[in-house]
């Protein structure tokens, strides 16, 4: 692997290239914090896909793309004299030192959970009025629910045993079934949300990331469905021309694969 100096040299090279692009490239010169935002989100999802696929070469590539965006934002910030890449690095260093008093101070912790609890307490000392302030409003709902539950757990607001959470899941499912019988669509949606929220909570107790779990199922479904499409094509048929029984034959084949 590369030495520390080689790593610093590589980062410096990236900064130099960013300077060149910002000065000479018509596209790069036009970019703003706002125009880059949606591209950064896209790059983050691409990194997430590579991680789920455990494709290490693709992970390396996507990390580079994301690092480029970080350097790009810092370059834009430096042009208005608001911040530069050194400020970004120093700020995160200071935050990490402050929030790890068990490493850089005299605090003793027993385990990972105590570290997380101390982290949330320190954030409140920094002036945050709620532990939930750190949950981005624009997060997808499933990810947001998971982060909300992590945050409140950090201050002790949590179930004690997994079976208690599963009891809650069953309770929410029963309430959903009652509203389905009543036919009130607004209440059905509300109760369905409660079921999902409680299932996400249960996933946490099982040490399962619900976003990763669902995405794995998405990928599995896509792979099986595309196998089904290919088999239909080999027969010269459209899926719409096949019966469910015929499709099930190929679906079951795909499951075995």
CSV table of C-alpha atoms in Angstrom, one decimal:
chain,number,residue,atom,x,y,z
A,1,UNK,CA,0.0,0.0,0.0
A,2,UNK,CA,1.0,3.7,-0.4
A,3,UNK,CA,3.0,5.5,2.2
A,4,UNK,CA,1.7,8.5,4.2
A,5,UNK,CA,3.7,10.8,1.9
A,6,UNK,CA,2.3,9.1,-1.2
A,7,UNK,CA,-1.2,9.6,0.1
A,8,UNK,CA,-0.6,13.3,0.8
A,9,UNK,CA,1.0,13.7,-2.6
A,10,UNK,CA,-2.0,12.1,-4.3
A,11,UNK,CA,-4.4,14.4,-2.4
A,12,UNK,CA,-2.3,17.4,-3.4
A,13,UNK,CA,-2.4,16.3,-7.0
A,14,UNK,CA,-6.2,16.1,-6.8
A,15,UNK,CA,-6.3,19.7,-5.4
A,16,UNK,CA,-4.1,20.9,-8.3
A,17,UNK,CA,-6.3,19.2,-10.9
A,18,UNK,CA,-9.4,20.8,-9.3
A,19,UNK,CA,-7.7,24.2,-9.5
A,20,UNK,CA,-7.0,23.6,-13.2
A,21,UNK,CA,-10.5,22.4,-14.0
A,22,UNK,CA,-12.1,25.3,-12.2
A,23,UNK,CA,-10.0,27.8,-14.1
A,24,UNK,CA,-10.0,26.2,-17.6
A,25,UNK,CA,-12.9,23.9,-18.1
A,26,UNK,CA,-16.2,25.6,-19.3
A,27,UNK,CA,-18.4,23.0,-17.5
A,28,UNK,CA,-16.5,23.0,-14.2
A,29,UNK,CA,-16.3,26.8,-14.2
A,30,UNK,CA,-20.1,27.0,-14.3
A,31,UNK,CA,-20.8,24.6,-11.4
A,32,UNK,CA,-22.3,25.9,-8.1
A,33,UNK,CA,-23.1,24.3,-4.7
A,34,UNK,CA,-26.6,23.9,-6.0
A,35,UNK,CA,-25.9,22.4,-9.3
A,36,UNK,CA,-23.6,19.8,-7.8
A,37,UNK,CA,-26.0,18.7,-5.1
A,38,UNK,CA,-28.1,16.2,-7.1
A,39,UNK,CA,-24.9,14.8,-8.7
A,40,UNK,CA,-23.4,14.2,-5.2
A,41,UNK,CA,-26.5,12.3,-4.1
A,42,UNK,CA,-26.3,10.2,-7.3
A,43,UNK,CA,-22.6,9.4,-6.6
A,44,UNK,CA,-23.5,8.4,-3.0
A,45,UNK,CA,-26.1,6.0,-4.2
A,46,UNK,CA,-23.6,4.5,-6.7
A,47,UNK,CA,-21.1,4.0,-3.9
A,48,UNK,CA,-23.9,2.3,-1.9
A,49,UNK,CA,-24.6,-0.1,-4.8
A,50,UNK,CA,-20.9,-1.0,-5.1
A,51,UNK,CA,-20.8,-1.7,-1.4
A,52,UNK,CA,-23.8,-3.9,-1.5
A,53,UNK,CA,-22.3,-5.8,-4.5
A,54,UNK,CA,-19.0,-6.1,-2.5
A,55,UNK,CA,-17.2,-4.9,-5.7
A,56,UNK,CA,-14.0,-3.5,-4.2
A,57,UNK,CA,-12.7,-2.0,-7.5
A,58,UNK,CA,-16.0,-0.3,-8.1
A,59,UNK,CA,-16.0,1.0,-4.4
A,60,UNK,CA,-12.5,2.5,-5.1
A,61,UNK,CA,-13.8,4.2,-8.2
A,62,UNK,CA,-17.0,5.6,-6.5
A,63,UNK,CA,-15.0,6.8,-3.5
A,64,UNK,CA,-12.9,8.8,-5.9
A,65,UNK,CA,-16.0,10.3,-7.5
A,66,UNK,CA,-17.3,11.3,-4.1
A,67,UNK,CA,-14.0,12.7,-3.0
A,68,UNK,CA,-13.9,14.8,-6.2
A,69,UNK,CA,-17.2,16.3,-5.1
A,70,UNK,CA,-15.9,17.2,-1.6
A,71,UNK,CA,-12.9,18.9,-3.1
A,72,UNK,CA,-15.2,20.7,-5.6
A,73,UNK,CA,-17.4,22.1,-2.9
A,74,UNK,CA,-14.3,23.2,-0.9
A,75,UNK,CA,-12.9,24.9,-4.0
A,76,UNK,CA,-16.2,26.8,-4.5
A,77,UNK,CA,-16.1,27.8,-0.8
A,78,UNK,CA,-12.6,29.1,-1.1
A,79,UNK,CA,-13.6,31.4,-4.0
A,80,UNK,CA,-16.0,33.3,-1.8
A,81,UNK,CA,-13.5,33.2,1.2
A,82,UNK,CA,-16.0,31.2,3.3
A,83,UNK,CA,-14.0,28.0,3.7
A,84,UNK,CA,-11.4,25.8,1.9
A,85,UNK,CA,-10.4,22.2,2.1
A,86,UNK,CA,-8.1,22.8,5.1
A,87,UNK,CA,-11.1,24.3,7.0
A,88,UNK,CA,-13.1,21.2,6.1
A,89,UNK,CA,-10.4,18.8,7.3
A,90,UNK,CA,-9.7,20.8,10.5
A,91,UNK,CA,-13.4,21.1,11.4
A,92,UNK,CA,-13.9,17.3,11.2
A,93,UNK,CA,-10.7,16.7,13.1
A,94,UNK,CA,-11.8,18.9,15.9
A,95,UNK,CA,-15.2,17.3,16.0
A,96,UNK,CA,-13.8,13.8,16.1
A,97,UNK,CA,-11.4,14.7,18.9
A,98,UNK,CA,-14.2,16.4,20.9
A,99,UNK,CA,-16.6,13.5,20.5
A,100,UNK,CA,-14.1,10.8,21.4
A,101,UNK,CA,-13.1,11.8,24.9
A,102,UNK,CA,-12.4,8.1,25.6
A,103,UNK,CA,-9.6,8.4,23.1
A,104,UNK,CA,-8.4,12.0,23.5
A,105,UNK,CA,-9.5,12.6,27.1
A,106,UNK,CA,-10.0,10.9,30.4
A,107,UNK,CA,-13.4,9.3,29.8
A,108,UNK,CA,-13.8,5.6,30.2
A,109,UNK,CA,-16.4,3.6,28.2
A,110,UNK,CA,-17.5,0.0,28.5
A,111,UNK,CA,-18.5,-0.8,25.0
A,112,UNK,CA,-19.7,0.5,21.6
A,113,UNK,CA,-23.2,1.4,22.9
A,114,UNK,CA,-21.8,3.7,25.6
A,115,UNK,CA,-19.7,5.4,22.9
A,116,UNK,CA,-22.9,6.1,20.9
A,117,UNK,CA,-24.7,7.4,24.0
A,118,UNK,CA,-21.8,9.8,24.8
A,119,UNK,CA,-21.8,10.9,21.2
A,120,UNK,CA,-25.4,12.0,21.3
A,121,UNK,CA,-25.0,13.7,24.7
A,122,UNK,CA,-22.0,15.7,23.4
A,123,UNK,CA,-24.0,16.8,20.4
A,124,UNK,CA,-26.6,18.3,22.8
A,125,UNK,CA,-23.9,20.1,24.7
A,126,UNK,CA,-22.8,21.7,21.4
A,127,UNK,CA,-26.1,23.6,21.3
A,128,UNK,CA,-28.5,21.2,19.5
A,129,UNK,CA,-32.0,21.4,21.0
A,130,UNK,CA,-33.0,17.9,19.9
A,131,UNK,CA,-31.1,14.7,19.2
A,132,UNK,CA,-33.2,14.5,16.0
A,133,UNK,CA,-31.7,17.7,14.6
A,134,UNK,CA,-29.0,15.6,13.0
A,135,UNK,CA,-31.5,13.6,10.8
A,136,UNK,CA,-31.6,15.3,7.3
A,137,UNK,CA,-35.1,16.2,6.3
A,138,UNK,CA,-34.5,15.1,2.7
A,139,UNK,CA,-33.5,11.5,3.6
A,140,UNK,CA,-35.6,8.7,2.1
A,141,UNK,CA,-38.3,7.7,4.5
A,142,UNK,CA,-37.0,4.2,5.2
A,143,UNK,CA,-33.4,5.5,5.9
A,144,UNK,CA,-34.9,8.4,8.0
A,145,UNK,CA,-36.9,6.0,10.2
A,146,UNK,CA,-33.8,4.0,10.9
A,147,UNK,CA,-31.7,7.1,11.8
A,148,UNK,CA,-34.5,8.4,14.0
A,149,UNK,CA,-34.5,5.2,16.0
A,150,UNK,CA,-30.7,5.1,16.2
A,151,UNK,CA,-30.7,8.7,17.5
A,152,UNK,CA,-33.3,8.2,20.3
A,153,UNK,CA,-31.7,5.0,21.3
A,154,UNK,CA,-28.5,7.0,22.0
A,155,UNK,CA,-30.3,8.8,24.8
A,156,UNK,CA,-32.0,5.7,26.3
A,157,UNK,CA,-35.4,5.9,24.6
A,158,UNK,CA,-35.6,2.3,23.4
A,159,UNK,CA,-37.1,-1.1,24.0
A,160,UNK,CA,-35.3,-3.5,26.3
A,161,UNK,CA,-35.9,-6.9,24.6
A,162,UNK,CA,-36.5,-7.9,20.9
A,163,UNK,CA,-39.7,-9.7,21.8
A,164,UNK,CA,-41.1,-6.4,23.0
A,165,UNK,CA,-40.5,-4.9,19.6
A,166,UNK,CA,-42.1,-7.9,17.9
A,167,UNK,CA,-45.1,-7.6,20.1
A,168,UNK,CA,-45.4,-4.0,18.9
A,169,UNK,CA,-45.1,-5.2,15.3
A,170,UNK,CA,-48.0,-7.6,15.8
A,171,UNK,CA,-50.0,-4.9,17.5
A,172,UNK,CA,-49.5,-2.5,14.6
A,173,UNK,CA,-50.5,-5.2,12.1
A,174,UNK,CA,-53.7,-5.8,14.0
A,175,UNK,CA,-54.5,-2.1,13.9
A,176,UNK,CA,-53.8,-2.0,10.2
A,177,UNK,CA,-56.2,-5.0,9.6
A,178,UNK,CA,-58.9,-3.2,11.6
A,179,UNK,CA,-58.6,-0.1,9.5
A,180,UNK,CA,-58.6,-2.2,6.3
A,181,UNK,CA,-62.0,-3.6,7.4
A,182,UNK,CA,-63.2,-0.1,8.1
A,183,UNK,CA,-62.2,1.1,4.6
A,184,UNK,CA,-60.8,4.5,5.7
A,185,UNK,CA,-57.9,5.0,3.2
A,186,UNK,CA,-56.2,7.8,5.2
A,187,UNK,CA,-56.2,5.6,8.4
A,188,UNK,CA,-55.0,2.6,6.4
A,189,UNK,CA,-52.0,4.6,5.2
A,190,UNK,CA,-51.3,5.9,8.7
A,191,UNK,CA,-51.4,2.4,10.2
A,192,UNK,CA,-49.3,0.9,7.3
A,193,UNK,CA,-46.7,3.5,8.1
A,194,UNK,CA,-46.8,2.4,11.7
A,195,UNK,CA,-46.2,-1.2,10.7
A,196,UNK,CA,-43.2,-0.2,8.5
A,197,UNK,CA,-41.7,1.9,11.4
A,198,UNK,CA,-42.1,-0.9,13.8
A,199,UNK,CA,-40.5,-3.4,11.4
A,200,UNK,CA,-37.6,-1.1,10.9
A,201,UNK,CA,-37.3,-1.0,14.7
A,202,UNK,CA,-37.3,-4.7,14.9
A,203,UNK,CA,-34.6,-5.0,12.2
A,204,UNK,CA,-32.4,-2.9,14.4
A,205,UNK,CA,-32.7,-5.4,17.2
A,206,UNK,CA,-31.9,-8.2,14.8
A,207,UNK,CA,-28.8,-6.1,13.8
A,208,UNK,CA,-30.1,-5.9,10.2
A,209,UNK,CA,-29.9,-2.7,8.2
A,210,UNK,CA,-33.4,-2.4,6.7
A,211,UNK,CA,-32.2,-0.4,3.7
A,212,UNK,CA,-29.6,-2.9,2.8
A,213,UNK,CA,-32.0,-5.8,3.4
A,214,UNK,CA,-34.6,-4.3,1.1
A,215,UNK,CA,-32.1,-3.4,-1.6
A,216,UNK,CA,-30.8,-7.0,-1.5
A,217,UNK,CA,-34.4,-8.1,-2.1
A,218,UNK,CA,-34.8,-5.6,-4.9
A,219,UNK,CA,-31.7,-6.9,-6.6
A,220,UNK,CA,-32.8,-10.5,-6.2
A,221,UNK,CA,-36.2,-9.7,-7.6
A,222,UNK,CA,-34.7,-7.9,-10.6
A,223,UNK,CA,-32.3,-10.7,-11.4
A,224,UNK,CA,-35.1,-13.3,-11.2
A,225,UNK,CA,-37.6,-11.2,-13.2
A,226,UNK,CA,-35.0,-10.6,-15.9
A,227,UNK,CA,-34.3,-14.3,-16.1
A,228,UNK,CA,-38.1,-14.8,-16.6
A,229,UNK,CA,-38.1,-12.1,-19.4
A,230,UNK,CA,-35.1,-13.8,-21.1
A,231,UNK,CA,-36.8,-17.2,-21.0
A,232,UNK,CA,-40.0,-15.8,-22.4
A,233,UNK,CA,-37.9,-14.2,-25.2
A,234,UNK,CA,-36.4,-17.6,-26.0
A,235,UNK,CA,-39.9,-18.9,-26.6
A,236,UNK,CA,-40.7,-15.9,-28.8
A,237,UNK,CA,-43.3,-14.7,-26.3
A,238,UNK,CA,-44.1,-11.5,-24.4
A,239,UNK,CA,-44.8,-11.9,-20.7
A,240,UNK,CA,-48.3,-10.5,-21.2
A,241,UNK,CA,-49.0,-13.5,-23.4
A,242,UNK,CA,-48.1,-16.0,-20.8
A,243,UNK,CA,-50.2,-17.4,-17.9
A,244,UNK,CA,-49.1,-17.0,-14.3
A,245,UNK,CA,-48.6,-20.8,-14.2
A,246,UNK,CA,-46.2,-20.6,-17.2
A,247,UNK,CA,-44.3,-17.7,-15.6
A,248,UNK,CA,-44.1,-19.5,-12.3
A,249,UNK,CA,-42.1,-22.3,-14.0
A,250,UNK,CA,-39.3,-20.0,-15.0
A,251,UNK,CA,-39.6,-18.0,-11.7
A,252,UNK,CA,-38.9,-21.2,-9.7
A,253,UNK,CA,-36.0,-21.9,-12.0
A,254,UNK,CA,-34.6,-18.5,-11.3
A,255,UNK,CA,-34.9,-19.1,-7.5
A,256,UNK,CA,-32.8,-22.2,-7.8
A,257,UNK,CA,-30.1,-20.3,-9.6
